[in-house]
């Protein structure tokens, strides 16, 4: 590897760490943010948890939790890896759009939690009203997203 290539890679990883700090400030958990940065900056088609742990000098457990978090929100996907005992992951092609679709299990969980809260509270209860607003917001959001994502796909398509 040439010195210029090594310097380029170092600069890329510095940029990745700066991006991770921005994501952390935006509310993402630290290790999930750093792991997402690996997916964004890797030059490989896919990476394993072990490769991420090595790159970030982090424990297997913390990487496992970060991967689970990124899988849950739909940013990354698990790939079939015939002949390999290790699971391979990659950033989804439609990662950013998936964050805002019904495929996002966090949005579904919010809807379910709001519905359960509504069922557990009486009509006149202020909590019932707040939970109904929460549920209505997420339903509205999911209803509006298809048109927004359609325009996004037209723009990038």
mmCIF file of C-alpha atoms in Angstrom:
data_model
loop_
_atom_site.group_PDB
_atom_site.id
_atom_site.type_symbol
_atom_site.label_atom_id
_atom_site.label_comp_id
_atom_site.label_asym_id
_atom_site.label_seq_id
_atom_site.Cartn_x
_atom_site.Cartn_y
_atom_site.Cartn_z
ATOM 1 C CA UNK A 1 0.000 0.000 0.000
ATOM 2 C CA UNK A 2 1.425 3.400 -0.931
ATOM 3 C CA UNK A 3 1.885 6.169 1.592
ATOM 4 C CA UNK A 4 -0.659 8.289 -0.289
ATOM 5 C CA UNK A 5 -3.226 5.478 -0.094
ATOM 6 C CA UNK A 6 -2.597 5.041 3.638
ATOM 7 C CA UNK A 7 -3.024 8.795 4.163
ATOM 8 C CA UNK A 8 -6.259 8.767 2.121
ATOM 9 C CA UNK A 9 -7.634 5.896 4.239
ATOM 10 C CA UNK A 10 -6.647 7.669 7.465
ATOM 11 C CA UNK A 11 -8.432 10.806 6.301
ATOM 12 C CA UNK A 12 -11.505 8.732 5.406
ATOM 13 C CA UNK A 13 -11.590 7.157 8.864
ATOM 14 C CA UNK A 14 -11.198 10.585 10.470
ATOM 15 C CA UNK A 15 -14.200 11.710 8.418
ATOM 16 C CA UNK A 16 -16.062 8.569 9.523
ATOM 17 C CA UNK A 17 -15.375 9.351 13.178
ATOM 18 C CA UNK A 18 -16.509 12.969 12.679
ATOM 19 C CA UNK A 19 -19.714 11.681 11.069
ATOM 20 C CA UNK A 20 -20.221 9.292 13.983
ATOM 21 C CA UNK A 21 -19.887 12.203 16.433
ATOM 22 C CA UNK A 22 -22.543 14.117 14.494
ATOM 23 C CA UNK A 23 -24.858 11.082 14.581
ATOM 24 C CA UNK A 24 -24.295 10.739 18.334
ATOM 25 C CA UNK A 25 -25.163 14.408 18.827
ATOM 26 C CA UNK A 26 -28.297 13.701 16.781
ATOM 27 C CA UNK A 27 -29.371 11.009 19.230
ATOM 28 C CA UNK A 28 -27.928 7.770 17.866
ATOM 29 C CA UNK A 29 -26.217 5.531 20.412
ATOM 30 C CA UNK A 30 -22.438 5.835 20.303
ATOM 31 C CA UNK A 31 -21.556 2.356 19.054
ATOM 32 C CA UNK A 32 -24.436 2.282 16.556
ATOM 33 C CA UNK A 33 -23.177 5.603 15.159
ATOM 34 C CA UNK A 34 -19.596 4.370 14.874
ATOM 35 C CA UNK A 35 -20.788 1.099 13.312
ATOM 36 C CA UNK A 36 -22.936 2.976 10.791
ATOM 37 C CA UNK A 37 -19.874 5.033 9.880
ATOM 38 C CA UNK A 38 -18.002 1.793 9.113
ATOM 39 C CA UNK A 39 -20.786 0.767 6.725
ATOM 40 C CA UNK A 40 -20.749 4.176 5.046
ATOM 41 C CA UNK A 41 -16.992 4.349 4.587
ATOM 42 C CA UNK A 42 -15.997 0.743 3.917
ATOM 43 C CA UNK A 43 -14.622 -0.169 0.503
ATOM 44 C CA UNK A 44 -15.890 -3.754 0.925
ATOM 45 C CA UNK A 45 -19.224 -5.081 -0.402
ATOM 46 C CA UNK A 46 -20.080 -6.436 3.045
ATOM 47 C CA UNK A 47 -18.527 -6.649 6.495
ATOM 48 C CA UNK A 48 -18.717 -9.040 9.407
ATOM 49 C CA UNK A 49 -19.207 -8.137 13.045
ATOM 50 C CA UNK A 50 -15.627 -9.245 13.680
ATOM 51 C CA UNK A 51 -14.289 -6.869 11.027
ATOM 52 C CA UNK A 52 -16.277 -4.005 12.537
ATOM 53 C CA UNK A 53 -15.043 -4.852 16.038
ATOM 54 C CA UNK A 54 -11.468 -4.919 14.777
ATOM 55 C CA UNK A 55 -11.826 -1.624 12.908
ATOM 56 C CA UNK A 56 -13.418 0.117 15.911
ATOM 57 C CA UNK A 57 -11.337 -1.704 18.529
ATOM 58 C CA UNK A 58 -14.586 -2.599 20.285
ATOM 59 C CA UNK A 59 -15.989 -5.676 21.997
ATOM 60 C CA UNK A 60 -18.019 -8.246 20.114
ATOM 61 C CA UNK A 61 -20.953 -7.582 22.440
ATOM 62 C CA UNK A 62 -21.078 -3.866 21.748
ATOM 63 C CA UNK A 63 -20.858 -4.468 18.002
ATOM 64 C CA UNK A 64 -23.594 -7.092 18.196
ATOM 65 C CA UNK A 65 -25.899 -4.594 19.911
ATOM 66 C CA UNK A 66 -25.076 -1.890 17.355
ATOM 67 C CA UNK A 67 -25.745 -4.257 14.448
ATOM 68 C CA UNK A 68 -29.072 -5.287 15.981
ATOM 69 C CA UNK A 69 -30.028 -1.632 16.326
ATOM 70 C CA UNK A 70 -29.114 -0.828 12.709
ATOM 71 C CA UNK A 71 -30.956 -3.927 11.467
ATOM 72 C CA UNK A 72 -34.038 -2.922 13.451
ATOM 73 C CA UNK A 73 -34.314 0.511 11.855
ATOM 74 C CA UNK A 74 -33.604 -0.907 8.410
ATOM 75 C CA UNK A 75 -30.279 0.777 7.663
ATOM 76 C CA UNK A 76 -28.342 -2.452 7.163
ATOM 77 C CA UNK A 77 -29.233 -5.926 6.005
ATOM 78 C CA UNK A 78 -27.924 -9.411 6.642
ATOM 79 C CA UNK A 79 -26.569 -11.145 3.553
ATOM 80 C CA UNK A 80 -26.537 -14.819 2.745
ATOM 81 C CA UNK A 81 -23.000 -16.081 3.053
ATOM 82 C CA UNK A 82 -22.817 -19.652 1.755
ATOM 83 C CA UNK A 83 -19.685 -21.388 2.926
ATOM 84 C CA UNK A 84 -19.001 -18.851 5.660
ATOM 85 C CA UNK A 85 -19.724 -19.324 9.335
ATOM 86 C CA UNK A 86 -19.770 -15.576 9.857
ATOM 87 C CA UNK A 87 -22.745 -13.343 9.195
ATOM 88 C CA UNK A 88 -22.157 -10.648 6.602
ATOM 89 C CA UNK A 89 -23.892 -7.268 6.597
ATOM 90 C CA UNK A 90 -24.099 -4.289 4.283
ATOM 91 C CA UNK A 91 -25.726 -0.889 4.141
ATOM 92 C CA UNK A 92 -29.051 -1.236 2.338
ATOM 93 C CA UNK A 93 -29.277 0.440 -1.045
ATOM 94 C CA UNK A 94 -32.493 2.063 0.128
ATOM 95 C CA UNK A 95 -31.308 2.613 3.702
ATOM 96 C CA UNK A 96 -32.399 6.203 4.120
ATOM 97 C CA UNK A 97 -35.812 5.702 2.577
ATOM 98 C CA UNK A 98 -36.346 2.578 4.697
ATOM 99 C CA UNK A 99 -35.911 4.654 7.833
ATOM 100 C CA UNK A 100 -39.212 6.274 6.958
ATOM 101 C CA UNK A 101 -41.357 3.338 5.861
ATOM 102 C CA UNK A 102 -43.564 0.807 7.538
ATOM 103 C CA UNK A 103 -40.584 -1.577 7.305
ATOM 104 C CA UNK A 104 -39.096 0.409 10.155
ATOM 105 C CA UNK A 105 -39.890 -1.678 13.212
ATOM 106 C CA UNK A 106 -39.370 1.342 15.481
ATOM 107 C CA UNK A 107 -42.282 3.183 13.857
ATOM 108 C CA UNK A 108 -44.415 0.055 14.133
ATOM 109 C CA UNK A 109 -43.420 -0.326 17.780
ATOM 110 C CA UNK A 110 -44.415 3.292 18.466
ATOM 111 C CA UNK A 111 -47.824 2.680 16.893
ATOM 112 C CA UNK A 112 -48.320 -0.496 18.934
ATOM 113 C CA UNK A 113 -47.203 1.179 22.154
ATOM 114 C CA UNK A 114 -49.570 4.090 21.575
ATOM 115 C CA UNK A 115 -52.446 1.707 20.810
ATOM 116 C CA UNK A 116 -51.754 -0.290 23.979
ATOM 117 C CA UNK A 117 -51.669 2.919 26.011
ATOM 118 C CA UNK A 118 -54.937 4.096 24.478
ATOM 119 C CA UNK A 119 -56.569 0.785 25.351
ATOM 120 C CA UNK A 120 -55.317 1.039 28.939
ATOM 121 C CA UNK A 121 -56.585 4.583 29.580
ATOM 122 C CA UNK A 122 -60.050 6.104 29.812
ATOM 123 C CA UNK A 123 -61.363 8.626 27.274
ATOM 124 C CA UNK A 124 -61.205 11.595 29.648
ATOM 125 C CA UNK A 125 -57.702 10.797 30.881
ATOM 126 C CA UNK A 126 -55.049 13.300 29.668
ATOM 127 C CA UNK A 127 -52.714 10.354 28.949
ATOM 128 C CA UNK A 128 -55.368 8.881 26.655
ATOM 129 C CA UNK A 129 -55.484 12.133 24.689
ATOM 130 C CA UNK A 130 -51.682 12.368 24.411
ATOM 131 C CA UNK A 131 -51.412 8.725 23.332
ATOM 132 C CA UNK A 132 -54.162 9.233 20.751
ATOM 133 C CA UNK A 133 -52.213 12.185 19.333
ATOM 134 C CA UNK A 134 -49.063 10.064 19.204
ATOM 135 C CA UNK A 135 -50.893 7.275 17.391
ATOM 136 C CA UNK A 136 -52.538 9.717 14.978
ATOM 137 C CA UNK A 137 -49.170 11.316 14.187
ATOM 138 C CA UNK A 138 -47.494 8.015 13.318
ATOM 139 C CA UNK A 139 -50.478 6.910 11.246
ATOM 140 C CA UNK A 140 -50.405 10.249 9.416
ATOM 141 C CA UNK A 141 -46.660 9.942 8.886
ATOM 142 C CA UNK A 142 -46.977 6.449 7.440
ATOM 143 C CA UNK A 143 -49.828 7.642 5.209
ATOM 144 C CA UNK A 144 -47.800 10.547 3.820
ATOM 145 C CA UNK A 145 -44.538 8.701 3.336
ATOM 146 C CA UNK A 146 -45.410 6.692 0.217
ATOM 147 C CA UNK A 147 -45.885 9.856 -1.882
ATOM 148 C CA UNK A 148 -42.729 11.411 -0.451
ATOM 149 C CA UNK A 149 -40.701 8.272 -1.125
ATOM 150 C CA UNK A 150 -42.161 8.008 -4.633
ATOM 151 C CA UNK A 151 -40.891 11.528 -5.363
ATOM 152 C CA UNK A 152 -37.505 10.555 -3.862
ATOM 153 C CA UNK A 153 -37.241 7.475 -6.085
ATOM 154 C CA UNK A 154 -38.198 9.537 -9.144
ATOM 155 C CA UNK A 155 -35.466 12.030 -8.310
ATOM 156 C CA UNK A 156 -32.784 9.374 -7.750
ATOM 157 C CA UNK A 157 -34.117 6.771 -10.136
#
